[in-house]
GROMACS .gro file of C-alpha atoms in nm:
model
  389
    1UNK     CA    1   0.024   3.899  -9.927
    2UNK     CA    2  -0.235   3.708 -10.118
    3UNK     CA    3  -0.509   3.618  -9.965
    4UNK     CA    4  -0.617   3.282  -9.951
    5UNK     CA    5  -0.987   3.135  -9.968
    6UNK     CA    6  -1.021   2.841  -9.732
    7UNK     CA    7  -1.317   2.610  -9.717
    8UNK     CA    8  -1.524   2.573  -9.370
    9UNK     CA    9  -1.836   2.397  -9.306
   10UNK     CA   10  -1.999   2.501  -8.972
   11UNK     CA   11  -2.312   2.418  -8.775
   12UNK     CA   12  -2.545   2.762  -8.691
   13UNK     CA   13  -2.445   2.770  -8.301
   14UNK     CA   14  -2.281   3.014  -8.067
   15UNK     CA   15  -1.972   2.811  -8.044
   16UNK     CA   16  -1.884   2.830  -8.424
   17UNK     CA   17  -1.814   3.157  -8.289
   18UNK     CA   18  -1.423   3.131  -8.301
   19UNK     CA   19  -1.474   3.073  -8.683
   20UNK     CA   20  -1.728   3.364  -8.740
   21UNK     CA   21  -1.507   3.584  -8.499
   22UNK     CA   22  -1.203   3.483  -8.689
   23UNK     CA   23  -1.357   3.571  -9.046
   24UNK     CA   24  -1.562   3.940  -8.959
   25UNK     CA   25  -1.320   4.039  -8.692
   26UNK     CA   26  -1.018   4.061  -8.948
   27UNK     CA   27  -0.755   3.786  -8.763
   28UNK     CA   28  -0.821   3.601  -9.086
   29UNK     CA   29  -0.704   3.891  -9.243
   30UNK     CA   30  -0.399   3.911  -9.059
   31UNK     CA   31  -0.316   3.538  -9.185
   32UNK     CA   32  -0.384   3.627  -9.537
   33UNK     CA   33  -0.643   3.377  -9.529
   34UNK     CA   34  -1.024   3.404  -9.601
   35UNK     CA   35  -1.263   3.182  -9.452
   36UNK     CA   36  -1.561   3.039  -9.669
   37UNK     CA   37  -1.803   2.961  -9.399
   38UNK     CA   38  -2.080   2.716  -9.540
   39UNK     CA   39  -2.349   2.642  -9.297
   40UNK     CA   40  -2.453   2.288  -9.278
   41UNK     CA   41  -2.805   2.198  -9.219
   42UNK     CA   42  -2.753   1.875  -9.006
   43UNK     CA   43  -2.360   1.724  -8.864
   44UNK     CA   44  -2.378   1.408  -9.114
   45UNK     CA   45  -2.398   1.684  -9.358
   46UNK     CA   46  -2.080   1.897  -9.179
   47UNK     CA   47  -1.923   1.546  -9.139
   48UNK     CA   48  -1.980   1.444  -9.490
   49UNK     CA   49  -1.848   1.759  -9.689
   50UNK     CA   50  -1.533   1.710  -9.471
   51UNK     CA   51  -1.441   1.360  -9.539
   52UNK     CA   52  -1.588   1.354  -9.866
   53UNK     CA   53  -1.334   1.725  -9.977
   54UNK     CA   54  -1.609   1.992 -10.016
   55UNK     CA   55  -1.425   2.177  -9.709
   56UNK     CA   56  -1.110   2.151  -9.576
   57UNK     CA   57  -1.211   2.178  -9.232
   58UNK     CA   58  -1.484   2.158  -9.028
   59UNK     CA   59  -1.629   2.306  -8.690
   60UNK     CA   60  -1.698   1.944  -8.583
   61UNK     CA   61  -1.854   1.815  -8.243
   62UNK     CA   62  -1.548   1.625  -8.058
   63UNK     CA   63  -1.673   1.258  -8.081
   64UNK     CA   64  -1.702   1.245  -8.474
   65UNK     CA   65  -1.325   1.250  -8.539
   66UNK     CA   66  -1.295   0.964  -8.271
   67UNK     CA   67  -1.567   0.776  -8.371
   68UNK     CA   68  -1.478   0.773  -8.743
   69UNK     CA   69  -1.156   0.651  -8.619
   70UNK     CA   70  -1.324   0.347  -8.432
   71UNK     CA   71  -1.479   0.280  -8.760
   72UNK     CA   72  -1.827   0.371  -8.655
   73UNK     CA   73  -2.095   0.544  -8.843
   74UNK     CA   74  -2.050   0.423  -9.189
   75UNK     CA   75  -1.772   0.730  -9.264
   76UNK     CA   76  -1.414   0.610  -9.179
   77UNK     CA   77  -1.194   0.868  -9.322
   78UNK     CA   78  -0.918   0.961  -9.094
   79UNK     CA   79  -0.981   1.276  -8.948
   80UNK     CA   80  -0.773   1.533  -8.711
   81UNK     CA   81  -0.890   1.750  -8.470
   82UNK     CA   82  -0.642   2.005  -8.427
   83UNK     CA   83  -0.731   2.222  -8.220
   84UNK     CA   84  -1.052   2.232  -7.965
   85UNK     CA   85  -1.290   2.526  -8.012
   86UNK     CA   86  -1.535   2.523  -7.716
   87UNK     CA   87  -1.545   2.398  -7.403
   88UNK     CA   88  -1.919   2.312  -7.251
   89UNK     CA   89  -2.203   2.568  -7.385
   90UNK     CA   90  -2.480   2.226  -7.367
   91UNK     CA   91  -2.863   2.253  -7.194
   92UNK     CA   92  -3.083   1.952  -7.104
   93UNK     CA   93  -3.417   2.112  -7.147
   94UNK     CA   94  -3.750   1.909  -7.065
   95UNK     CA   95  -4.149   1.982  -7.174
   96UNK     CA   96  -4.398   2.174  -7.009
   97UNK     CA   97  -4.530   1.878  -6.906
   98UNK     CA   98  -4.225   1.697  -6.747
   99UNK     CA   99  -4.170   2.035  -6.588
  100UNK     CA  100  -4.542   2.079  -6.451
  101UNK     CA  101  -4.487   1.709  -6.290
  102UNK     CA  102  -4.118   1.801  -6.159
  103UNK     CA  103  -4.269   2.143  -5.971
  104UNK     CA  104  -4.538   1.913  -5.802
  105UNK     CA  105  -4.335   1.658  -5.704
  106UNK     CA  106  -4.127   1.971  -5.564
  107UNK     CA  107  -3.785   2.021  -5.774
  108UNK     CA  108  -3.678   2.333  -5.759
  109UNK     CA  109  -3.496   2.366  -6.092
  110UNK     CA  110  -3.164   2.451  -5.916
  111UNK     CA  111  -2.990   2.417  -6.256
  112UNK     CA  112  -2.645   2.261  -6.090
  113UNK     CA  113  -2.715   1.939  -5.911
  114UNK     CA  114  -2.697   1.670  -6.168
  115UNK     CA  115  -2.771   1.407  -5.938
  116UNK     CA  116  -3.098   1.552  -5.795
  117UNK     CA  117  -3.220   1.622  -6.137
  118UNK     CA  118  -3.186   1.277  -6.269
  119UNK     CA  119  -3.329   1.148  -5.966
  120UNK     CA  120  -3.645   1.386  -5.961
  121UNK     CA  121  -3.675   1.263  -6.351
  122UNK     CA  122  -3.696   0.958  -6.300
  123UNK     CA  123  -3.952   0.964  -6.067
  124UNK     CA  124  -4.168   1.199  -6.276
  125UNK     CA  125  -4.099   1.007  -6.577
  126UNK     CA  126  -4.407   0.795  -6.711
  127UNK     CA  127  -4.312   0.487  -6.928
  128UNK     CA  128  -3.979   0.615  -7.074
  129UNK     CA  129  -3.811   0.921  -7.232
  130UNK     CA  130  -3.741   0.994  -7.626
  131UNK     CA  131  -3.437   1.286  -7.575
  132UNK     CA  132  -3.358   1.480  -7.872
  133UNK     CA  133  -3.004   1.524  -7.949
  134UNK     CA  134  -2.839   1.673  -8.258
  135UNK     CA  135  -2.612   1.327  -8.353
  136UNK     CA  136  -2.530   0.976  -8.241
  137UNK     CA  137  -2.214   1.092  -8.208
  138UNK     CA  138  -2.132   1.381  -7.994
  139UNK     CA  139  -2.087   1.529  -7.631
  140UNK     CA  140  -2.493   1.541  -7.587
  141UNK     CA  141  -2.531   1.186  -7.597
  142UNK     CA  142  -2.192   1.081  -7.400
  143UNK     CA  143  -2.305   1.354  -7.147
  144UNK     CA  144  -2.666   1.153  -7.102
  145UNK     CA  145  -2.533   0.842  -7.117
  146UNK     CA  146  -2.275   0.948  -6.796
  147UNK     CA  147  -2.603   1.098  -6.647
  148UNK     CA  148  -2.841   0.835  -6.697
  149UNK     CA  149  -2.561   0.574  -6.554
  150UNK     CA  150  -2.509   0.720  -6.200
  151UNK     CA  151  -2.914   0.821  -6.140
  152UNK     CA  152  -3.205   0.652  -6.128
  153UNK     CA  153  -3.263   0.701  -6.502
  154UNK     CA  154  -3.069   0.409  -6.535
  155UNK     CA  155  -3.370   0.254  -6.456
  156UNK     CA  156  -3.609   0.435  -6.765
  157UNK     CA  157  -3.623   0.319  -7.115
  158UNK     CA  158  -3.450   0.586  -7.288
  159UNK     CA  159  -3.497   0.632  -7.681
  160UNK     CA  160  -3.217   0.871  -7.789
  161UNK     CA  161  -3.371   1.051  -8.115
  162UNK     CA  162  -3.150   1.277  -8.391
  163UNK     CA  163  -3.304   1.599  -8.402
  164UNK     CA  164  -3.090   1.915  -8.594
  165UNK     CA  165  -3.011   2.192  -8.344
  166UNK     CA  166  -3.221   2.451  -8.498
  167UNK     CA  167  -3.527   2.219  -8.540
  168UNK     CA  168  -3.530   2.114  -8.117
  169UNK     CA  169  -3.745   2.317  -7.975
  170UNK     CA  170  -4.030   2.234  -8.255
  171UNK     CA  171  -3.974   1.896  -8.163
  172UNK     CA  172  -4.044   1.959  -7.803
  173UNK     CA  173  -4.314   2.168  -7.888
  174UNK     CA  174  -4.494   1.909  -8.100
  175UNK     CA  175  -4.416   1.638  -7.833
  176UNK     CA  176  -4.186   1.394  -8.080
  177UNK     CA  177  -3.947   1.424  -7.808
  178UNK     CA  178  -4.034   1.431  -7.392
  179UNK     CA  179  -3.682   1.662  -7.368
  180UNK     CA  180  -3.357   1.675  -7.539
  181UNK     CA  181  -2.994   1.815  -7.466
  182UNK     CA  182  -2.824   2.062  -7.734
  183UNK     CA  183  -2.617   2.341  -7.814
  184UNK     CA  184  -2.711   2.720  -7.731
  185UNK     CA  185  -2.872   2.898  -7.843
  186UNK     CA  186  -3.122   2.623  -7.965
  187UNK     CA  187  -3.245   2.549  -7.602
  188UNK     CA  188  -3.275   2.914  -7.457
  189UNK     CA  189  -3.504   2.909  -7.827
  190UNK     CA  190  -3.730   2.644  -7.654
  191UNK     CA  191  -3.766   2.852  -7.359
  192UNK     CA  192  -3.857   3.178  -7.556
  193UNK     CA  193  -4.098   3.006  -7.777
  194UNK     CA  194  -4.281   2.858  -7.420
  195UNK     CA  195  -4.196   2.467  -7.569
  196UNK     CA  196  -4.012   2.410  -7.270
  197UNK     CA  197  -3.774   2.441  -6.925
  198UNK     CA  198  -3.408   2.421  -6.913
  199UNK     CA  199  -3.332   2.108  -6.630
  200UNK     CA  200  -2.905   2.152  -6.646
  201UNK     CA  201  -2.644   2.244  -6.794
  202UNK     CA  202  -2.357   2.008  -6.933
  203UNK     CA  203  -2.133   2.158  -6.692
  204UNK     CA  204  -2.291   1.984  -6.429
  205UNK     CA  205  -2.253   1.643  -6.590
  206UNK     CA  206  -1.883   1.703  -6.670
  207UNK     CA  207  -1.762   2.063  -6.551
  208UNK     CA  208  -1.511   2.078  -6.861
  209UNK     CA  209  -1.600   1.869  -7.176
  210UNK     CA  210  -1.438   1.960  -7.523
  211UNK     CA  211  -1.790   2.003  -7.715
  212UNK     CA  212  -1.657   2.154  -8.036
  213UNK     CA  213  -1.321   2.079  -8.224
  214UNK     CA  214  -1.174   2.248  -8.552
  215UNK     CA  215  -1.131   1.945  -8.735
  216UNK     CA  216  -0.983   1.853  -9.122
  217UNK     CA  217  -0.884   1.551  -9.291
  218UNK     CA  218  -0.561   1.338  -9.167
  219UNK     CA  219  -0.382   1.385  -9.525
  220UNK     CA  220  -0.464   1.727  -9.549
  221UNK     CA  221  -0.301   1.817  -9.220
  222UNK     CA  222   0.000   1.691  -9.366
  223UNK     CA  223   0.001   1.813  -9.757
  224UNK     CA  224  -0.103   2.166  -9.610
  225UNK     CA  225   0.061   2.209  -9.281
  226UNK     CA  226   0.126   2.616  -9.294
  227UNK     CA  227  -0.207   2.668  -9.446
  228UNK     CA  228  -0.354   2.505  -9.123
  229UNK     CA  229  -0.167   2.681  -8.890
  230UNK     CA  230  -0.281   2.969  -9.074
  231UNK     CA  231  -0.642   2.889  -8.968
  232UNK     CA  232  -0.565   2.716  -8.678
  233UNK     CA  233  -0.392   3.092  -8.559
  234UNK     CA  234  -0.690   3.241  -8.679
  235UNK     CA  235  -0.966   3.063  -8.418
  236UNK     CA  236  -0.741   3.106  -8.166
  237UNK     CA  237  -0.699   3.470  -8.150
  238UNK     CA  238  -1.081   3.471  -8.204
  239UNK     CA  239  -1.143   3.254  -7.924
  240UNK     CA  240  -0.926   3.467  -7.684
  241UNK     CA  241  -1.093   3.766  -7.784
  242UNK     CA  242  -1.464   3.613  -7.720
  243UNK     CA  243  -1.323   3.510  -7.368
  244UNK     CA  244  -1.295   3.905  -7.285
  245UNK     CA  245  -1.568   3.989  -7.120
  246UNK     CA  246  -1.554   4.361  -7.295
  247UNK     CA  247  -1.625   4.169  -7.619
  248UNK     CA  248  -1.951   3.985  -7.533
  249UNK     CA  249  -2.218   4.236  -7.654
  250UNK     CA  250  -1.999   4.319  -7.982
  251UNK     CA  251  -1.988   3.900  -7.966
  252UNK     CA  252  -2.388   3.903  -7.914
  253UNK     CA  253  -2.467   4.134  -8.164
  254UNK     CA  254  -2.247   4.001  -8.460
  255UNK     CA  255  -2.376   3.632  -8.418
  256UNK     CA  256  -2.725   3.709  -8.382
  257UNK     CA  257  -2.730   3.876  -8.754
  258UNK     CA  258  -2.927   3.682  -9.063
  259UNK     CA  259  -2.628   3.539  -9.209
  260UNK     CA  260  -2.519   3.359  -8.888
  261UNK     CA  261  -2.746   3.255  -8.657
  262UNK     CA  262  -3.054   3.458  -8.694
  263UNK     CA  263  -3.176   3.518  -8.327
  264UNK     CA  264  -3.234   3.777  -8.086
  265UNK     CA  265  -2.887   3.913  -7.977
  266UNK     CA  266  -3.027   3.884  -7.607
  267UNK     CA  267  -3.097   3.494  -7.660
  268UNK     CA  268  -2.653   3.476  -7.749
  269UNK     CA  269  -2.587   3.659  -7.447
  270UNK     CA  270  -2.752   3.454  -7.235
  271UNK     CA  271  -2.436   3.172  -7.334
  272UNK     CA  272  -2.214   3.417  -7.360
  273UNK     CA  273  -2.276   3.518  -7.044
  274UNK     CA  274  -2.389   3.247  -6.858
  275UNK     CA  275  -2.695   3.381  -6.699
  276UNK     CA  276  -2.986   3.161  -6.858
  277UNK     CA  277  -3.371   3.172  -6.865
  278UNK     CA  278  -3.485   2.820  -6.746
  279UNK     CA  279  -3.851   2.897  -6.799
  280UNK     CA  280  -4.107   3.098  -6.934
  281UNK     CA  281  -4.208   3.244  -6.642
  282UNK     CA  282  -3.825   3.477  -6.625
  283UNK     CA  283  -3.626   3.254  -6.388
  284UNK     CA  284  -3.276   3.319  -6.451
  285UNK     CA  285  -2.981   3.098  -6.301
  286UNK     CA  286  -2.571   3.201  -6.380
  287UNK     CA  287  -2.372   2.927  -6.471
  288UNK     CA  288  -2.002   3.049  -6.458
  289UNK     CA  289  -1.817   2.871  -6.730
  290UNK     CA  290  -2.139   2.801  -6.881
  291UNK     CA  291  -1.929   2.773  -7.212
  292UNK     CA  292  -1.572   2.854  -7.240
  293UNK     CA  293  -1.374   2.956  -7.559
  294UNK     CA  294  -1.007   2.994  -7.418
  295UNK     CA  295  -0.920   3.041  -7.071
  296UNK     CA  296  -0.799   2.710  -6.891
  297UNK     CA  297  -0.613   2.570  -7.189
  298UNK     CA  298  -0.966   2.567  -7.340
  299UNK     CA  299  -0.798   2.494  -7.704
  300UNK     CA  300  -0.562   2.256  -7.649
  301UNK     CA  301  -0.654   1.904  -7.781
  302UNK     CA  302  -0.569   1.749  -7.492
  303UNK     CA  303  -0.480   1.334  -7.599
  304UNK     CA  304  -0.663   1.187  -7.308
  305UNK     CA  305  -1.011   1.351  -7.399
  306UNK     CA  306  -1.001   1.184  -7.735
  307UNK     CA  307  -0.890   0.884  -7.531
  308UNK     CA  308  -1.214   0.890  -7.274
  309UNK     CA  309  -1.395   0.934  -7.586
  310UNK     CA  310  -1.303   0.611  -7.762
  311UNK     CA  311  -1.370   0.412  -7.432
  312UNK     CA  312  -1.687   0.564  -7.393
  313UNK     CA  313  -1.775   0.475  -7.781
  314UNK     CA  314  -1.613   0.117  -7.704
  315UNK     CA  315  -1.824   0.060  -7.421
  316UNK     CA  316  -2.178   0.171  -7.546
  317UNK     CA  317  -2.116  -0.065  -7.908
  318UNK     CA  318  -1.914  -0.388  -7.762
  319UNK     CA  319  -1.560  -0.299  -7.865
  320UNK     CA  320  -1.250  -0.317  -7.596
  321UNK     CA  321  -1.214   0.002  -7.466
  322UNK     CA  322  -0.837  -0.015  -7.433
  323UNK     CA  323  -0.774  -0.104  -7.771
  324UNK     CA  324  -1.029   0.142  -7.842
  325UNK     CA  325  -0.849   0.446  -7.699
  326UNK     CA  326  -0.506   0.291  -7.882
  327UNK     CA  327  -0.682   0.314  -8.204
  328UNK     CA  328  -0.792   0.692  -8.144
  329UNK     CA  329  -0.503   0.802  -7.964
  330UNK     CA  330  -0.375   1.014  -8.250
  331UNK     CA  331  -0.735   1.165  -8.346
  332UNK     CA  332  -0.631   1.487  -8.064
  333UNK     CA  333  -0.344   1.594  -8.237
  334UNK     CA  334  -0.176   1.824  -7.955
  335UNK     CA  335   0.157   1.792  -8.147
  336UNK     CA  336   0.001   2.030  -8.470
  337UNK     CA  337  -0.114   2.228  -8.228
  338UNK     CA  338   0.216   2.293  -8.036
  339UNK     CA  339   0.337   2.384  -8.421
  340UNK     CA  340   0.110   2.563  -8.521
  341UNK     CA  341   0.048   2.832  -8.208
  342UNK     CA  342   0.460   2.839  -8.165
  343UNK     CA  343   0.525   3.180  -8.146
  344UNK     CA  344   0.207   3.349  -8.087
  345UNK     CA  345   0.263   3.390  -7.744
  346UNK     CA  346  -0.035   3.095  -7.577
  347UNK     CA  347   0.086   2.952  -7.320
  348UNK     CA  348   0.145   2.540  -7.360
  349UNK     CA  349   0.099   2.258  -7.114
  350UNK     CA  350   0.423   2.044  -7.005
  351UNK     CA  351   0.188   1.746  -7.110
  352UNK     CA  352  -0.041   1.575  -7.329
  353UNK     CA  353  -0.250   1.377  -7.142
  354UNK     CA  354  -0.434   1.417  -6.783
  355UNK     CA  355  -0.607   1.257  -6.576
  356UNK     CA  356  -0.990   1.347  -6.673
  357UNK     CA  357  -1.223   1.431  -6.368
  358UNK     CA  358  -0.925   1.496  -6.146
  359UNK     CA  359  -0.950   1.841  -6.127
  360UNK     CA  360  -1.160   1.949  -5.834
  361UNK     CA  361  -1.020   2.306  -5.791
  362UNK     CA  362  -0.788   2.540  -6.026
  363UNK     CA  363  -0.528   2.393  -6.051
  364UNK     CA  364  -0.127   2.528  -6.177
  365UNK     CA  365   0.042   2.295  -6.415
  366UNK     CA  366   0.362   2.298  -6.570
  367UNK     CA  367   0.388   2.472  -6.903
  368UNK     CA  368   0.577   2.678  -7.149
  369UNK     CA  369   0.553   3.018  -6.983
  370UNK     CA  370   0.476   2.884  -6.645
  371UNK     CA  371   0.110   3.074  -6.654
  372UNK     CA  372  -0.099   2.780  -6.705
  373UNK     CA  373  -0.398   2.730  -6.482
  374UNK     CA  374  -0.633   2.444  -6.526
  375UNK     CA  375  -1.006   2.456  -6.487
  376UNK     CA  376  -1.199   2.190  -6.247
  377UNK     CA  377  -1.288   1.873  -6.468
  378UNK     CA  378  -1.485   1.701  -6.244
  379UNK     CA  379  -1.772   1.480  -6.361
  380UNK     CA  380  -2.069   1.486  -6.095
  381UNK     CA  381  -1.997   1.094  -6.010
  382UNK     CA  382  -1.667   1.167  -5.886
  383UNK     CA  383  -1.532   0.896  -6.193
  384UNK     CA  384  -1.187   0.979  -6.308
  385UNK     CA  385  -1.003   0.892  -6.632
  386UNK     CA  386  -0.679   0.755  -6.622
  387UNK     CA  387  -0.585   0.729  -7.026
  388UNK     CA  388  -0.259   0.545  -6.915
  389UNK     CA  389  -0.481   0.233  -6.857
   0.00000   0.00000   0.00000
């Protein structure tokens, strides 16, 4: 078969892994596809050599396709994200100094109780808060703003700042931001280089938030529909071999070379793994499903998360939120990805849509081979989604 050279732009984080997986592990290979993998050095960058045809897909954080839909940003090509790539894998990380102040007003840096946290924040917090965060548009901020709207912090002036992934902890370090919330393995970074503590993980704002999606242009999806399932096969036998946990130090050490991310192997374990270093001093906490790549229906673009995305957008910039989620209701596209995973085996849910932040233990749903267990949702406000209203 000849192999064919596909396109990708991707961000230097541990949850392009499916896509650097995919390429050095040979199940591009097996497609008779190629991935060109063409790091990005910002996500307007990633975003624009999508839309504008440099790539033909994109690892892409989940709100861009939704909010380029709502017309937001100044890019409005239509977009599809076809299939989801990571689940969680985000830190909120604050300074030395906001840390000093939080362990003498006596937090304990439990890493898990979101509500505590924002609370102890907020009374430490002097003024206001500048919070770096990779993009206007993406998980990081949605996750803060659900935060900052059921704690105290409601009650700080928060200035939300773009900052690139790589370039975070700097930013800490130099005090142009009081803390920031990002993508691994930028924030165990700030922790290494002594810039700062880790305060949560995303998990504990929402216990199962799509963070990354494998995304591609609207028309493309439908001029080059086998070509995508090609790819779109491709991430997601990567993605269920980086959720073995016999493949995490083989994960660890392939990610961590020069050409990808360029980091101590031990700092991509840490995600990989789940047990983090919040500080300096050693102080290790485990976060299980501290970021997911398969199990759970991990991959499947579930229609409803693109919906609580457009209501969130909506609500934050003045739209309607209802017609908001009907004009992004086709952004998840759950139908390619039925069509394009037929036959491999992966197990499909009965529906489309759920209720988001319902989920307060495993739960069994109906699917295709009956095998399908769901992992808790629940958003640490106890708000659920309905996307049927």
């Amino acid at each position: 078969m000849k192999t064919t050279s596909v396109p990708v732009a991707y961000m230097p984080l541990i949850d392009a892994a499916p896509l650097i997986v995919g390429q050095e592990m040979g199940f591009a290979e097996a497609e008779g596809i190629s991935l060109e993998l063409i790091a990005a050095p910002s996500w307007s960058s990633v975003r624009d050599m999508l839309a504008f045809g440099r790539v033909d897909l994109a690892h892409l954080l989940s709100v861009v396709p939704v909010a380029m839909a709502l017309r937001l940003g100044g890019v409005t090509n239509p977009m599809s994200a076809v299939s989801v790539l990571s689940v969680n894998g985000n830190v909120i990380g604050v300074s030395r100094a906001l840390e000093a102040r939080l362990r003498a007003a006596g937090y304990p840096f439990d890493f898990a109780d979101a509500a505590a946290a924002g609370a102890a924040l907020a009374k430490v917090t002097q003024g206001g808060l500048t919070i770096g965060v990779p993009f206007p548009f993406s998980m990081h901020v949605e996750l803060l703003q659900v935060w900052r709207s059921s704690t105290p912090l409601a009650s700080v002036p928060l200035d939300i700042r773009t900052v690139p992934p790589p370039m975070m902890a700097q930013a800490l370090a130099s005090g142009e931001i009081d803390a920031f919330c990002v993508g691994e393995p930028w924030g165990s970074v700030s922790v290494e280089n002594g810039a700062g503590a880790l305060l949560l993980p995303g998990r504990a704002i929402w216990s199962f938030a799509p963070e990354k999606v494998l995304a591609t242009r609207a028309d493309w999806a439908e001029t080059e529909p086998h070509l995508l399932g090609r790819v779109m096969r491709t991430v997601w036998r990567a993605g269920k071999w980086l959720a073995d946990p016999s493949s995490r130090t083989a994960a660890a050490e392939l990610l961590s070379r020069p050409r990808w991310l360029d980091v101590p192997a031990e700092l991509v374990d840490r995600a990989l793994t789940g047990e983090l270093a919040i500080s300096p001093d050693g102080e290790v906490r485990d976060v299980p499903g501290f970021l997911e790549f398969h199990h759970g229906a991990a991959n499947f673009p579930w229609r409803s998360q693109g919906k609580w995305i457009a209501t969130q957008l909506a609500t934050r910039t003045g739209m309607d939120p209802s017609a908001a989620a009907r004009q992004a209701a086709d952004v998840f596209r759950s139908d390619l990805y039925r069509a394009a995973l037929d036959g491999t085996g992966a197990d499909m849910p009965g529906a489309s849509e759920k209720l988001e932040g319902s989920l307060i233990h495993p739960t069994a749903v109906a699917s295709t081979r009956g095998q399908m267990i769901l992992d808790t949702d629940v958003f640490f406000d106890g708000r659920i989604f309905d996307p049927t209203t």
